[in-house]
Structure formats: structure tokens, C-alpha cells
Short mmCIF file of C-alpha atoms and ligand atoms in Angstrom, two decimals:
data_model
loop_
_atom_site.label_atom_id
_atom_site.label_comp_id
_atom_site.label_asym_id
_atom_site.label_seq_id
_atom_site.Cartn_x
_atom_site.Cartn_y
_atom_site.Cartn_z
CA UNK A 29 0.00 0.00 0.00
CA UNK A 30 1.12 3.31 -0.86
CA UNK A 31 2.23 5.58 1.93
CA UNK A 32 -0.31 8.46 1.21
CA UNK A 33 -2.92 6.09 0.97
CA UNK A 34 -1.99 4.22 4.63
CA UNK A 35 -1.70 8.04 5.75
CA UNK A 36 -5.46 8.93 4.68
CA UNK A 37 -6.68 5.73 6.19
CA UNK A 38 -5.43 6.50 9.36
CA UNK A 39 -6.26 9.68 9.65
CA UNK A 40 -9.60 9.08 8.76
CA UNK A 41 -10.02 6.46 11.47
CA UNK A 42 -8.20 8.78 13.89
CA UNK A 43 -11.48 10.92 13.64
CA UNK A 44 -14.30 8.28 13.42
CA UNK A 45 -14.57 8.13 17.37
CA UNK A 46 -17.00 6.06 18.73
CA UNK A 47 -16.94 3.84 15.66
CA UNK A 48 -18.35 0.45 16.75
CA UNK A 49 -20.84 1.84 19.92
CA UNK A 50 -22.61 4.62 20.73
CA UNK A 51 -20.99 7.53 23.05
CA UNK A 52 -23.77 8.23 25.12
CA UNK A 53 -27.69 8.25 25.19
CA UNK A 54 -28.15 11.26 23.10
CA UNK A 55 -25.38 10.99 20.40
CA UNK A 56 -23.87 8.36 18.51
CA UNK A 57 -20.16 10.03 18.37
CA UNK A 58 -20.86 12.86 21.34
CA UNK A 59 -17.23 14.39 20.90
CA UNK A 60 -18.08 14.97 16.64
CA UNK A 61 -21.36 16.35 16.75
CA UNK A 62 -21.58 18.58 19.35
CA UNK A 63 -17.95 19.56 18.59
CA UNK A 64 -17.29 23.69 18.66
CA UNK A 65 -17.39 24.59 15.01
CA UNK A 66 -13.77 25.53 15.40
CA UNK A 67 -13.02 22.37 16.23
CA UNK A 68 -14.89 21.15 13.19
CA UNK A 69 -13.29 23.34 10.90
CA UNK A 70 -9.93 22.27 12.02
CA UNK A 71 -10.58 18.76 11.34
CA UNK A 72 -11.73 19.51 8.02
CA UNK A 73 -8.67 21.33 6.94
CA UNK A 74 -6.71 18.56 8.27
CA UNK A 75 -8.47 15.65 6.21
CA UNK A 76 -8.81 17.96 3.16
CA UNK A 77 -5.16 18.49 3.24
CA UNK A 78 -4.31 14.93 3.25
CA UNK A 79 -7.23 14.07 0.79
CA UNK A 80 -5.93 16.71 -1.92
CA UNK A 81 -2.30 14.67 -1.44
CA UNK A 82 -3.97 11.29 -1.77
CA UNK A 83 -6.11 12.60 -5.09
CA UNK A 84 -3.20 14.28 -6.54
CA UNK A 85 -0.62 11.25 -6.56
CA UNK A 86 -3.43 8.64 -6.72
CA UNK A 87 -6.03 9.79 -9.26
CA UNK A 88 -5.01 10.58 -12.18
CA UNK A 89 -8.05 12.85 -13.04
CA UNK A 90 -7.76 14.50 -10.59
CA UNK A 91 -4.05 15.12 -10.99
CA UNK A 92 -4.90 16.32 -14.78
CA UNK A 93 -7.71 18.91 -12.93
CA UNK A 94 -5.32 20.41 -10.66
CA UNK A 95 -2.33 20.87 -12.78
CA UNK A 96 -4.71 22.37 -15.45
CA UNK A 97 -5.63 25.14 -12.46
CA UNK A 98 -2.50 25.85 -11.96
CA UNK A 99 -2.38 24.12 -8.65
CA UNK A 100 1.09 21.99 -7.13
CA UNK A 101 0.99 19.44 -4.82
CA UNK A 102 1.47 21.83 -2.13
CA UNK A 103 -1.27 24.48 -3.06
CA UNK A 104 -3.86 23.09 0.00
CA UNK A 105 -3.42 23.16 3.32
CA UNK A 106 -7.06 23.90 4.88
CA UNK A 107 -10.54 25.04 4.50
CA UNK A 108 -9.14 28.58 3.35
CA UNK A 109 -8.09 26.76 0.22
CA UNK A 110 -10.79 25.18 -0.77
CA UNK A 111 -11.89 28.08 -3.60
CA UNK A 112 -8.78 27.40 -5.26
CA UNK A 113 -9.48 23.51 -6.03
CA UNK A 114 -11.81 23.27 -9.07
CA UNK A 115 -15.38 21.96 -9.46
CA UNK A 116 -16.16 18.95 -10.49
CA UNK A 117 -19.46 18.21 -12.73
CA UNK A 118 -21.35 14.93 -13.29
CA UNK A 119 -20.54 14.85 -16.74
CA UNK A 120 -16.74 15.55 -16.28
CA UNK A 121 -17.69 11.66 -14.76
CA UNK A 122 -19.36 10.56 -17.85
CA UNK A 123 -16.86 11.60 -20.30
CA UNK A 124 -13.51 10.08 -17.73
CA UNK A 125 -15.04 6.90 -17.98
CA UNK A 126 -16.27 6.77 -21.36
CA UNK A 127 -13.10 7.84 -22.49
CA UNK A 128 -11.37 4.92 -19.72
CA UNK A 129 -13.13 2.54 -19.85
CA UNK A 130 -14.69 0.88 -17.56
CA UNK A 131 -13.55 2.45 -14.68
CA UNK A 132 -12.20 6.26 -15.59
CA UNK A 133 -9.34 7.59 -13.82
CA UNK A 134 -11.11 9.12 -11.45
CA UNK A 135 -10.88 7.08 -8.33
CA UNK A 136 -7.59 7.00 -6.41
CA UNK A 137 -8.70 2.87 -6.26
CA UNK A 138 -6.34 0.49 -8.14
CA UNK A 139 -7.40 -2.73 -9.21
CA UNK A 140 -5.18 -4.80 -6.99
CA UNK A 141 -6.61 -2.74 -4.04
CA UNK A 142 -9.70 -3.61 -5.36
CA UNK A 143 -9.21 -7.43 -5.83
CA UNK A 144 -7.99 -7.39 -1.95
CA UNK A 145 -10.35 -5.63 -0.49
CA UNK A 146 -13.25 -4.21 -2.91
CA UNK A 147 -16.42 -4.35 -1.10
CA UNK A 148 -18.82 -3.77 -3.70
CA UNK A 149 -19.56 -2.30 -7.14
CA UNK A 150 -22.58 0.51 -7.84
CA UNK A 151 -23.97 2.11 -10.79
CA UNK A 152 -26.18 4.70 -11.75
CA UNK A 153 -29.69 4.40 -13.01
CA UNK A 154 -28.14 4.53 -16.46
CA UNK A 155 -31.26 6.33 -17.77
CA UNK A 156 -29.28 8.95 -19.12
CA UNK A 157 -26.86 7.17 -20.51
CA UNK A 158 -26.41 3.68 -22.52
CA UNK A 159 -23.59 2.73 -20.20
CA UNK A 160 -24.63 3.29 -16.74
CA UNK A 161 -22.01 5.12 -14.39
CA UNK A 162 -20.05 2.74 -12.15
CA UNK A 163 -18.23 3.56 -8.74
CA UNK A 164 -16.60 0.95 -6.62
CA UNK A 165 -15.68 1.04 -3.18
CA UNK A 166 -13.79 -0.31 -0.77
CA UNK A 167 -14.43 -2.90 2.75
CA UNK A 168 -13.01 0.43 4.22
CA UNK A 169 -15.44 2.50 2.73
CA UNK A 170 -17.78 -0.12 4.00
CA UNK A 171 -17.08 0.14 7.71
CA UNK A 172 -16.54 3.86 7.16
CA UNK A 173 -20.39 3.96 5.64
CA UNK A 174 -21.79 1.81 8.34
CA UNK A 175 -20.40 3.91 11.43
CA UNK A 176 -21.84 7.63 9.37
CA UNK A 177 -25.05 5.39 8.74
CA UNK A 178 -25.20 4.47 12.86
CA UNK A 179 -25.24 7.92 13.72
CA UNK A 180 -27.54 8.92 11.04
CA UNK A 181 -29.70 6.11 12.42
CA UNK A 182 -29.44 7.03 15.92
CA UNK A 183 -30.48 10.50 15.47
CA UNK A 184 -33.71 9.72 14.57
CA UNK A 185 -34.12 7.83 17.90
CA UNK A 186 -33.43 3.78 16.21
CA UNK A 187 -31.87 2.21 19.26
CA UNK A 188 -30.83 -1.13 20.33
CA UNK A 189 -33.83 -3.16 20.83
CA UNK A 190 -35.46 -1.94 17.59
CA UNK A 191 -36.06 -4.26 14.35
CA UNK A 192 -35.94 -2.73 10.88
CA UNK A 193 -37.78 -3.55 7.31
CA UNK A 194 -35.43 -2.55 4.57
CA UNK A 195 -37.42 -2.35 1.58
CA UNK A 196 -35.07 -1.19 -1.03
CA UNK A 197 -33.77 -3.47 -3.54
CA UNK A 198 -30.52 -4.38 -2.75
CA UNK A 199 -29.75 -3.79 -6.20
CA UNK A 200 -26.11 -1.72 -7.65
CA UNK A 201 -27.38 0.99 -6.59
CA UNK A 202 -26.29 2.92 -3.76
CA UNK A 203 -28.96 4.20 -1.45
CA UNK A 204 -29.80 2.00 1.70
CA UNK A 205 -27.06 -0.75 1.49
CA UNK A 206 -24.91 1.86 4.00
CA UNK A 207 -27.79 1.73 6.10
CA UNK A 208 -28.23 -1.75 5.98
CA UNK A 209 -24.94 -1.97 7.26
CA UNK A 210 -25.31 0.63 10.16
CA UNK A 211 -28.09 -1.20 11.48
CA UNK A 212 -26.09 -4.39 12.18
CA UNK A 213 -23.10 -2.34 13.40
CA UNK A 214 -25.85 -1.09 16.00
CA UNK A 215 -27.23 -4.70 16.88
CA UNK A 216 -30.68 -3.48 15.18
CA UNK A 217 -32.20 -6.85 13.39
CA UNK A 218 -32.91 -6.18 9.35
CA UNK A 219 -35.55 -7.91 7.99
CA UNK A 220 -34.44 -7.58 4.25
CA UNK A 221 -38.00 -6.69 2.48
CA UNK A 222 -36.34 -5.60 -0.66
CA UNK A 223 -36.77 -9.02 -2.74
CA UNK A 224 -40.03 -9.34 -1.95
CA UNK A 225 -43.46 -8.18 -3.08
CA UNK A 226 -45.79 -6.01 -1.23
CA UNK A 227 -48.53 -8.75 0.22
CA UNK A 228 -44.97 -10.63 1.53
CA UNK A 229 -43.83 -7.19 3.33
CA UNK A 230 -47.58 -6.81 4.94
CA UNK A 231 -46.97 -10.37 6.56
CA UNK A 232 -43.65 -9.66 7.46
CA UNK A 233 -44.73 -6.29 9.58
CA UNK A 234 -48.02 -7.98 10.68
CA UNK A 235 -45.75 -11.40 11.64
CA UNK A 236 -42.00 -10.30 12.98
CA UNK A 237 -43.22 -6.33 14.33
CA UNK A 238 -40.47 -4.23 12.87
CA UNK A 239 -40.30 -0.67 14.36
CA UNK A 240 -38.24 1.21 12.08
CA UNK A 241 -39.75 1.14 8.21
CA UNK A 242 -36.73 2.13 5.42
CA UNK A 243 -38.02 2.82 1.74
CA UNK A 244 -38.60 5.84 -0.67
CA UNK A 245 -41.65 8.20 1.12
CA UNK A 246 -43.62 7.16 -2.29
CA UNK A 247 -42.78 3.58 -1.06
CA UNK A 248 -44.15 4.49 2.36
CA UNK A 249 -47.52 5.81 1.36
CA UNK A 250 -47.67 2.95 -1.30
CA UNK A 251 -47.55 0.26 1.95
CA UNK A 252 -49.58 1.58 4.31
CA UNK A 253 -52.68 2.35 1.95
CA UNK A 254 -52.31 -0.98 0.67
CA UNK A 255 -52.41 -2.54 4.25
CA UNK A 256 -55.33 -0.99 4.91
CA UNK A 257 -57.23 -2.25 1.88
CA UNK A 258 -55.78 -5.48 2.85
CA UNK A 259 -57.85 -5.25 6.27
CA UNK A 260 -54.82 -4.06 8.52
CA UNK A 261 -54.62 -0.78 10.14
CA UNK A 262 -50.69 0.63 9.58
CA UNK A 263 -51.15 2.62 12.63
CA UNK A 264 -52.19 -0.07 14.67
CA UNK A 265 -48.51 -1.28 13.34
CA UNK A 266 -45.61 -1.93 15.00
CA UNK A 267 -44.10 0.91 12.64
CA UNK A 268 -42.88 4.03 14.75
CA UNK A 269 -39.78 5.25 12.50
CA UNK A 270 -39.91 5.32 8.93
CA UNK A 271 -36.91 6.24 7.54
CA UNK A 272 -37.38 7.92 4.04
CA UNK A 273 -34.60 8.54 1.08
CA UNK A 274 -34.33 9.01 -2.04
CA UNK A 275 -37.28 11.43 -2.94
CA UNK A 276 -37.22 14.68 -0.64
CA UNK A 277 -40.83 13.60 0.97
CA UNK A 278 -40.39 13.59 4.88
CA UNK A 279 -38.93 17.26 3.78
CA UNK A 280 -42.02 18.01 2.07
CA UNK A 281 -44.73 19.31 5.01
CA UNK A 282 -47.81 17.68 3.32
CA UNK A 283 -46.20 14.33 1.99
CA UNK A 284 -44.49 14.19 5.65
CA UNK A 285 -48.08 15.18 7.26
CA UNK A 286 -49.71 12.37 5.19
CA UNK A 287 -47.02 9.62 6.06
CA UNK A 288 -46.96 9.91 9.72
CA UNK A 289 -51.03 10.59 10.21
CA UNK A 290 -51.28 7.16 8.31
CA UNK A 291 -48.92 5.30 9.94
CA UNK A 292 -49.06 6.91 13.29
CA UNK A 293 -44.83 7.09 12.97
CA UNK A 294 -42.46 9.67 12.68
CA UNK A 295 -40.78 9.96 9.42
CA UNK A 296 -37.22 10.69 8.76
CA UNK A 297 -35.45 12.12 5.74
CA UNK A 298 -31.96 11.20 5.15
CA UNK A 299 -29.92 11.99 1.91
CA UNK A 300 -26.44 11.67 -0.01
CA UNK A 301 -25.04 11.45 -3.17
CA UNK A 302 -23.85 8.22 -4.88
CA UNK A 303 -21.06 10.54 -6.84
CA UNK A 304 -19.92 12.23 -2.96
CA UNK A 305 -21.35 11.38 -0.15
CA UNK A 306 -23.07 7.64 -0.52
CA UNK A 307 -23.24 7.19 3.54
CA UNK A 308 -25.92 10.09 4.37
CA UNK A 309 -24.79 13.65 3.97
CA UNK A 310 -28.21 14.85 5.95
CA UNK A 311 -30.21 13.62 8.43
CA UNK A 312 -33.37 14.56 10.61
CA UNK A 313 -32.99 14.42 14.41
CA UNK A 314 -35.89 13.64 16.87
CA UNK A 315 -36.09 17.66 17.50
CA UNK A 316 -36.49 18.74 14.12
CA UNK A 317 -39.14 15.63 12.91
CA UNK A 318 -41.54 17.07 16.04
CA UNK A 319 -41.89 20.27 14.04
CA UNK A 320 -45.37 21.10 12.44
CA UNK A 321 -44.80 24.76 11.88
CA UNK A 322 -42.29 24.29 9.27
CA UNK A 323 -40.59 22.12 7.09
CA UNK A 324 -37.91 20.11 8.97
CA UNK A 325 -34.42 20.72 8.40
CA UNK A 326 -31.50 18.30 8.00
CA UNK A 327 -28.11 18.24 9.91
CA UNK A 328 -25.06 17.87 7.75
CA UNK A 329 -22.45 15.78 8.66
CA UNK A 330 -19.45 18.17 8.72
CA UNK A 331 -16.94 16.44 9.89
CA UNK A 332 -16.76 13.79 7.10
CA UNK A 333 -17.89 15.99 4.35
CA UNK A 334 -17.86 20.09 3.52
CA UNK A 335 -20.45 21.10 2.66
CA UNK A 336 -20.69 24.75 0.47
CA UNK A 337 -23.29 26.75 -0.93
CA UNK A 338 -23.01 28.54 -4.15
CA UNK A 339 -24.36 31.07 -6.53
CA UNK A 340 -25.08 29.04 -9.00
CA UNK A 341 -23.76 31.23 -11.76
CA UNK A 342 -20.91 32.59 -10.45
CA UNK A 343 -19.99 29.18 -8.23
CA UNK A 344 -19.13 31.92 -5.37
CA UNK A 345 -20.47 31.01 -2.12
CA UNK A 346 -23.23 32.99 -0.97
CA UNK A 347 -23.43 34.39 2.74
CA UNK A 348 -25.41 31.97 5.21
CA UNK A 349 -29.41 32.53 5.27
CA UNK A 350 -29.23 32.82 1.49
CA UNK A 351 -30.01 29.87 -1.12
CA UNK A 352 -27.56 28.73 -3.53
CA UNK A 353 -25.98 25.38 -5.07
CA UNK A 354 -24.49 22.66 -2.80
CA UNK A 355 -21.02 21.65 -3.49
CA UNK A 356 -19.73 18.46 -1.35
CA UNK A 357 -16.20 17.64 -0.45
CA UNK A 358 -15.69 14.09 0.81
CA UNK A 359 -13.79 13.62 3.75
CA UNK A 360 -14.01 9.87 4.57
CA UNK A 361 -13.63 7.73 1.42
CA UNK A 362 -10.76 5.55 0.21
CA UNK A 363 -12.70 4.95 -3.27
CA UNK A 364 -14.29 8.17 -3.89
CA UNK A 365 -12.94 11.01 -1.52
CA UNK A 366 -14.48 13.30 -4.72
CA UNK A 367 -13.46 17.18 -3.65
CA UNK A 368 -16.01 20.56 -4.79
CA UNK A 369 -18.43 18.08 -6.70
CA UNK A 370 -21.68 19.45 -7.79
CA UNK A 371 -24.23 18.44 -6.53
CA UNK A 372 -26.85 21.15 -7.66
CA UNK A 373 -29.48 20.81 -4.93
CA UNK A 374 -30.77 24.68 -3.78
CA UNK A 375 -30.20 25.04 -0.50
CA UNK A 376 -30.16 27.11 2.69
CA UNK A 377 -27.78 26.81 5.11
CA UNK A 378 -27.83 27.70 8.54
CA UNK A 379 -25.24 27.46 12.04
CA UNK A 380 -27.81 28.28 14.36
CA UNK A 381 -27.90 25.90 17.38
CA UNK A 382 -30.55 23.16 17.25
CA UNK A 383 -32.48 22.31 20.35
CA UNK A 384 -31.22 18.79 19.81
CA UNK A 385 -27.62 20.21 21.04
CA UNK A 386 -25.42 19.49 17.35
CA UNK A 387 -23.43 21.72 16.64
CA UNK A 388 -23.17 20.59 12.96
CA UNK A 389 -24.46 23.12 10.13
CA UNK A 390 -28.64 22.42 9.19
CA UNK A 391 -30.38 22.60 5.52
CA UNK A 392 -33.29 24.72 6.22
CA UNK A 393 -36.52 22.91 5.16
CA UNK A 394 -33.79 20.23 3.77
CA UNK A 395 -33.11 19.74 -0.05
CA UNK A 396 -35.01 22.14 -1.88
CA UNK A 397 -34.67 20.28 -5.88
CA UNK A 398 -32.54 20.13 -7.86
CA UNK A 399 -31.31 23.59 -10.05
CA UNK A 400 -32.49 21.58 -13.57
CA UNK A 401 -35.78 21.03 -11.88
CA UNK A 402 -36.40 24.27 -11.25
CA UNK A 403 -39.58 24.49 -13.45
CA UNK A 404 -40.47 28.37 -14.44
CA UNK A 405 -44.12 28.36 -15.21
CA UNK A 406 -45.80 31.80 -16.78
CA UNK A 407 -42.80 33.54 -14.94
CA UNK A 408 -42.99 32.19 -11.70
CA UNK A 409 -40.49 29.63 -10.55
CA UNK A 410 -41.36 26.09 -8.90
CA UNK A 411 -39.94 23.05 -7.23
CA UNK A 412 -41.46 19.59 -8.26
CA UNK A 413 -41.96 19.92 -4.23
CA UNK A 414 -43.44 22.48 -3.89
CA UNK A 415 -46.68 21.31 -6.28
CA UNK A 416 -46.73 18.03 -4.55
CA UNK A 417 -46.78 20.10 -1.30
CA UNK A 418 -50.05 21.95 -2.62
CA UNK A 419 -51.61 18.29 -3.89
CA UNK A 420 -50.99 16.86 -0.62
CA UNK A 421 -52.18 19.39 1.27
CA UNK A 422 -56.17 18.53 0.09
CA UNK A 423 -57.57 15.98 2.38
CA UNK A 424 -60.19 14.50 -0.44
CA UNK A 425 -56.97 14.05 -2.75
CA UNK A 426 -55.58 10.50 -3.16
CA UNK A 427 -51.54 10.31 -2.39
CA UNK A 428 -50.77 10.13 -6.53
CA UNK A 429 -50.87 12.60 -8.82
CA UNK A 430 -49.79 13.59 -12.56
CA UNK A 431 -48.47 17.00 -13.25
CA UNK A 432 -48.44 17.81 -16.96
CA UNK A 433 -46.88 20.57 -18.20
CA UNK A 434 -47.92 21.66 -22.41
CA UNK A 435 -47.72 24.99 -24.38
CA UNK A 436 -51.26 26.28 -25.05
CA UNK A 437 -51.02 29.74 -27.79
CA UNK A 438 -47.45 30.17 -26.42
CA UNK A 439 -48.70 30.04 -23.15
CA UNK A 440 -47.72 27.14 -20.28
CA UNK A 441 -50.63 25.25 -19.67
CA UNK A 442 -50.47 23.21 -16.32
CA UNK A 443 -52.69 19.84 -15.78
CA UNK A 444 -52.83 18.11 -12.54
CA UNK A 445 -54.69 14.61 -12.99
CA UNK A 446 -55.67 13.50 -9.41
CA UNK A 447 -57.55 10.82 -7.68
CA UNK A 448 -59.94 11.64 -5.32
CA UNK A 449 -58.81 9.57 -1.58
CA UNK A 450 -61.14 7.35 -1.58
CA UNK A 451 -63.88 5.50 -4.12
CA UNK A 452 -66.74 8.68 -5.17
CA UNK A 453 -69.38 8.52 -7.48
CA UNK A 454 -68.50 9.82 -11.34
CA UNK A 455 -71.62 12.47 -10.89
CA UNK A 456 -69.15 14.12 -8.08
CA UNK A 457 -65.84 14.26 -10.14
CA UNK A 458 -66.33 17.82 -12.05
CA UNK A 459 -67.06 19.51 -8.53
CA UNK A 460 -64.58 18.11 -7.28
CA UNK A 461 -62.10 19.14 -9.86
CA UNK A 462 -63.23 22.74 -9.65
CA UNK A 463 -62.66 22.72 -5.70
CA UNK A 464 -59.46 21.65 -6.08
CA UNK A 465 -58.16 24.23 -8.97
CA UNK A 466 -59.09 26.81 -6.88
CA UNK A 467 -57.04 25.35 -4.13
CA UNK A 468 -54.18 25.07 -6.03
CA UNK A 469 -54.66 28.44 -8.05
CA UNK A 470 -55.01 29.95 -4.30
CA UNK A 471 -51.32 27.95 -3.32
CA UNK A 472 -49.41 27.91 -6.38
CA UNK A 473 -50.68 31.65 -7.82
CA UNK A 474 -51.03 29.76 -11.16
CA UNK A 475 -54.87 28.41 -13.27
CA UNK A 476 -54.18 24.53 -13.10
CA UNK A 477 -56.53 22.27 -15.00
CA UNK A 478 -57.77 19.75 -13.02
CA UNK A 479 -58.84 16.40 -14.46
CA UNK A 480 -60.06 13.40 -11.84
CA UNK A 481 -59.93 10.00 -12.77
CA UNK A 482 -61.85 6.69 -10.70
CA UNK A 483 -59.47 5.86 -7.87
CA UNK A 484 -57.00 3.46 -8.34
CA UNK A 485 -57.05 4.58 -11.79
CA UNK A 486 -52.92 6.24 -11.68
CA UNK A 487 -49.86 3.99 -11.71
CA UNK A 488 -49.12 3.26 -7.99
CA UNK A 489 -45.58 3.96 -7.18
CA UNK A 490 -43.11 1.22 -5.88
CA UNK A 491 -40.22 3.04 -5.41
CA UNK A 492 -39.13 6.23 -7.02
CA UNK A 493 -41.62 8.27 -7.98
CA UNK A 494 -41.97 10.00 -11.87
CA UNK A 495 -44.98 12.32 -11.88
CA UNK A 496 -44.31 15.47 -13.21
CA UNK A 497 -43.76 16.32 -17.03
CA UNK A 498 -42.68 19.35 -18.81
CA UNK A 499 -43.63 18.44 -22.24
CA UNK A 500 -43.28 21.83 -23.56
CA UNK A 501 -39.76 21.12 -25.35
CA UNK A 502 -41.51 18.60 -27.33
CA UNK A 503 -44.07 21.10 -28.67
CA UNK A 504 -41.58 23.71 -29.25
ZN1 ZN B 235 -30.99 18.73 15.70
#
């Protein structure tokens, strides 16, 4: 093993403390996250020091990216730095490994590290592309994942004692295997639901009385109605966590409303990044979740990843309070310590203290959408999340929706097909429609079209969900 690679191994595990148990009753690593931001900025510049070394004689993209900016191996010493190293874009990604194949030359990983100790292989989607991404990471990155995933876990309250349904699909991609992990490094049981069909899960919660439910908020919704209309009453469940990633929805006030009034559970929200941060980036804690004013906000892990926020034009950061883009550094990784990478969520950022006692930096109201789904409709600008907010918000509206967006005599035409939340008669559907466009003109500012189809009549969603289309490029 190299030297600079032993180095950033060790120093990373010099800072993971309380790796394999909890600290104390309130915090997984007490020391890290109620730290004295300082103290937290001085162990970032530390591990971005050493990570720029271990990129720069290890990855030879990344080599290519700093030399090209002028930068030696010297040029970073700390957080002060940081402006100087360059961003790095999905598609710089794309192009490394298309023009490498298969792996790019991105990752500081080299195949004989990776035939001794690879852990496992990921991909993207590969919807965008005919070859799908493909990251691959390390048994070190494994335990590394587990122990950010335990305290993740153990802010929203999952304790020893607890039992977990996983229902993601333990597929290549990355989302919930960290998590899997982190609940057996805390001695939590997994019953792995991913395989299996939706009647099999409803026996599994009904049979083995799992208290902590993982799986996309879509997911969530998807179960519970569908336990009811199998005769069982979710909140008569042993369910009290549910644990949602992948689509911003415990984030959402509405879609997080819904979830926990059906399942009489709190629900979580816990992100990443598969590109930067694949353990979670942000997490809910039991303070925030209680909120009902607001829309909750997320912690960010700071210690094992720096987070920035950005003007999105001119990539300078923006003064805290104020939206922008967020940029990740990784500190933790041996596969994938990826530095400035954009991740293009808006975001707010704020330091004040949270009543839960971290000290660590919070996304106000959590991911906001991503800056290419910003949708500007007749001048006025939207987040997918903020329409499904508005649905959601109707009682007498069923959990999915379609959002079609056309151009009508160069004018955008919004159409919201809806289901009403439980069976009605057809005579009632054109009231119903009108009460609920003048709803959402009153919430979104907008006319919306509303059409209402027999319930039961949209495509249920089983994991991700797709429900909003701009279809005015087509028309154009
Ligand atoms: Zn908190």
C-alpha cells in the first residue's frame, strides 16, 4: 500500500470516534457532533489536506484537474483553500469513464486494491446514458459507511432493541445498502424486504413487528394504503420510524403530514449522493421531525464531508441565510474522496444551534430540488416539491398525482390529474375538480386544469416516484 494512501486511512479512522458503539444516550459520536465549530473546521482542513495529497498522486483525473488550475501538490493546506481547487461536474464523470473505460481515472482505487479488499460495485440508473455510471468502493469504505449510517440512524431515535424492514432493492445501486450496514453495526435486526413483493412485506410487519420502516416516502404511502385495503390498520402497526430517502418527501410538510397521520410514525429524511457522499450527507434528528410549523431541516455531517453553498452562476459562495448550489467535499472515502463536486441541490444553510444540542451546520426545510428542476411556469419559478406540497395538502386528494406541463397559444398550460382519496361517485368528479383548482390556483398563484380519474385509476408507485412532465420542449 502506498504511503499516502496508509496516511489517509489512518487519519480518517483517527477521527471516526465512537466507531463500533454509541458515546452516550443522546449521540452516537458525542465528541463529533456537538464539537465547537472551530473544532470542526480544524478537522476539516486537516483531512482535506491529506485528501488533496492522496487525489493528486493517486487519481489521475484529478491530478490532470489540478495541474490544469494551476495548482502543485502543495497548493492546500485547509478550508481557506478550498476556492482554489476546481469543481467537479457529473458529466466531467461521464466523459472520464467513457473515455477509460470501464472504470475512468477518477478514483484514487487500483485494481489490486480492489481485488484485496473491494467491497462492492454501484452504478447509476443509467437512464441517461447507454452505459450506466459505475463507482466501486472499498471494505473500508464499507465500515466507514456503516459507522456515518449508525449515527444517522441514531439521530432519529433507532436504538438497540429496535427491528428494521429494509425495503429497497438491494440492487447496484447505492442508497440504503450503508444503512443496511449501520443497522447491524448497531445490533438493530434487518428484515431484508427488498426481494419481496408487497402482500410478503404486509406479513412480514403484521408477523416479525419491525419498528423502524426504510423505503422511498412514495414507497411508504404505497404500503400503508395498501395494508389498509388489505384489512390491517398501519397505525395499529408496530411501525414508529420510517426512515425515508431518495425522494425529498419527509422534507415536504404535506407528503411528511400524510405519512406519519397514516402510519401513526415519525418519518425521517436522510440523503447523499452516490457521486460524494453515498453514507448520508443529511439527516433529521428527533427535535427537528416534532416540528409542524415548518418544514424540517437536516443536519449535515461536517466532519466527514464540507459542505458549500453557491451562486449558481458565479460558483461563489453565498453568505449563510441565502439559497444557492451545494457543493460536497468528501472527507471519509478511500474509493471516492471526490473534492467541490456538484451536486446542484438549492439550499439554505444555517449554524444556528438546534435544540437537539449538534453543533453541525442544518439545511433549512432540507433539499429544496434540484437547479435543472427548477420548473419556471408563466414567470414564476417552482420546485417539483413544492406542487406536490399543494396536492398533498387537500384531504379528499388521493396520495398520486400527474403534473403535466404543455404549451397552449405560447402560453404554459399546467394539468394536474388527481384521484380523489377514496372510491366517489363519477356524478361528483367535475365539482370536485373545480374545488381543487381553486385550491391550487389559491397555493401555487397559477390556473391549473384539473382532471379526476376513478381511484385506483394512476400507476401506484413502488419506489421512485416520476410524476411530473414538462412536455413543452416537445411542442416547441
Ligand atoms: Zn438537531
Amino acid at each position: 500500500m502506498t504511503d499516502i494512501r496508509q496516511k489517509w486511512r489512518d487519519l480518517v479512522r483517527r477521527h471516526a470516534q465512537c466507531f463500533d458503539r454509541p458515546g452516550d444516550e443522546r449521540y452516537w459520536s458525542p465528541g463529533l457532533e456537538t464539537a465547537p465549530r472551530e473544532q470542526l473546521r480544524a478537522m476539516q482542513s486537516e483531512k482535506l489536506a491529506l485528501a488533496y495529497r492522496y487525489l493528486w498522486e493517486c487519481s489521475a483525473f484529478y491530478r490532470r484537474k489540478f495541474e490544469a488550475a494551476g495548482l502543485t501538490a502543495e497548493s492546500v493546506h485547509g478550508v481557506d483553500d478550498l476556492p482554489k481547487i476546481p469543481v467537479t461536474h457529473r458529466e466531467e464523470w461521464l466523459t472520464d469513464q467513457e473515455e477509460h473505460p470501464p472504470w475512468g481515472t477518477f478514483s484514487p482505487l487500483r485494481q489490486e486494491d480492489w481485488l484485496k479488499r473491494g467491497w462492492m460495485l454501484y452504478t447509476t440508473s443509467g437512464t441517461t446514458a447507454a452505459q450506466p455510471r459505475v463507482f466501486r468502493h472499498t471494505t473500508f469504505d464499507r465500515d466507514q459507511w456503516a459507522w456515518i449510517g449508525a449515527r444517522c440512524l441514531y439521530s432519529m431515535g433507532v436504538r438497540n432493541g429496535d427491528i428494521a424492514i429494509n425495503c429497497f432493492g438491494y440492487g447496484t445501486s447505492v442508497a440504503f445498502w450503508g444503512l443496511h450496514y449501520a443497522l447491524s453495526l448497531m445490533g438493530v435486526p434487518v428484515i431484508s424486504g427488498g426481494g419481496s413483493n408487497t402482500e410478503r412485506r404486509i406479513l412480514f410487519i403484521n408477523t416479525y413487528r419491525p419498528t423502524v420502516l426504510l423505503c422511498t416516502p412514495s414507497y411508504a404511502l404505497y404500503l400503508g394504503r395498501a395494508m389498509r385495503e388489505a384489512g390491517h390498520n398501519p397505525q395499529e402497526s408496530s411501525i414508529r420510524t420510517i426512515v425515508c430517502a431518495g425522494e425529498p418527501g419527509a422534507c415536504v410538510p404535506a407528503t411528511k403530514h400524510r405519512l406519519e397521520t397514516l402510519w401513526h410514525a415519525k418519518a425521517h429524511d436522510d440523503f447523499g449522493c452516490t457521486e460524494v457522499a453515498p453514507a448520508p450527507l443529511g439527516y433529521t434528528c428527533t427535535n427537528q421531525v416534532r416540528r409542524t410549523d415548518a418544514p424540517v431541516d437536516t443536519h449535515l455531517m461536517e466532519d466527514v464531508a464540507i459542505p458549500e453553498v453557491l451562486d449558481p452562476v458565479t460558483m461563489q459562495p453565498v453568505p449563510e441565510g441565502q439559497p444557492g448550489i451545494l457543493v460536497v467535499s468528501n472527507l471519509y472515502s478511500e474509493a471516492q474522496p471526490i473534492l467541490r463536486y456538484v451536486m446542484g441541490d438549492w439550499i439554505t444553510v444555517t449554524t444556528e444551534p438546534c435544540s437537539c444540542g449538534r453543533t453541525h451546520a442544518r439545511a433549512v426545510g432540507g433539499l429544496q430540488g434540484r437547479n435543472d428542476n427548477l420548473l419556471k411556469i408563466r414567470g414564476l419559478m417552482f420546485f417539483p416539491a413544492v406542487i406536490e406540497d399543494s396536492i398533498r395538502q387537500l384531504a379528499d386528494v388521493g396520495d398520486e398525482f400527474k403534473v403535466e406541463i404543455t404549451r397552449r397559444d405560447s402560453m404554459d398550460h399546467v394539468k394536474v390529474t388527481i384521484e380523489p382519496a377514496s372510491p366517489i361517485p363519477k356524478s361528483r368528479y367535475e365539482p370536485h375538480a373545480e374545488r381543487v383548482g381553486r385550491a391550487l390556483k389559491g397555493s401555487l398563484g397559477i390556473h391549473v386544469e384539473v382532471e379526476v380519474v376513478p381511484y385506483g385509476t394512476l400507476p401506484r408507485t413502488q419506489f421512485k416516484a416520476q410524476r411530473l412532465f414538462d412536455l413543452r420542449e416537445k411542442l416547441v
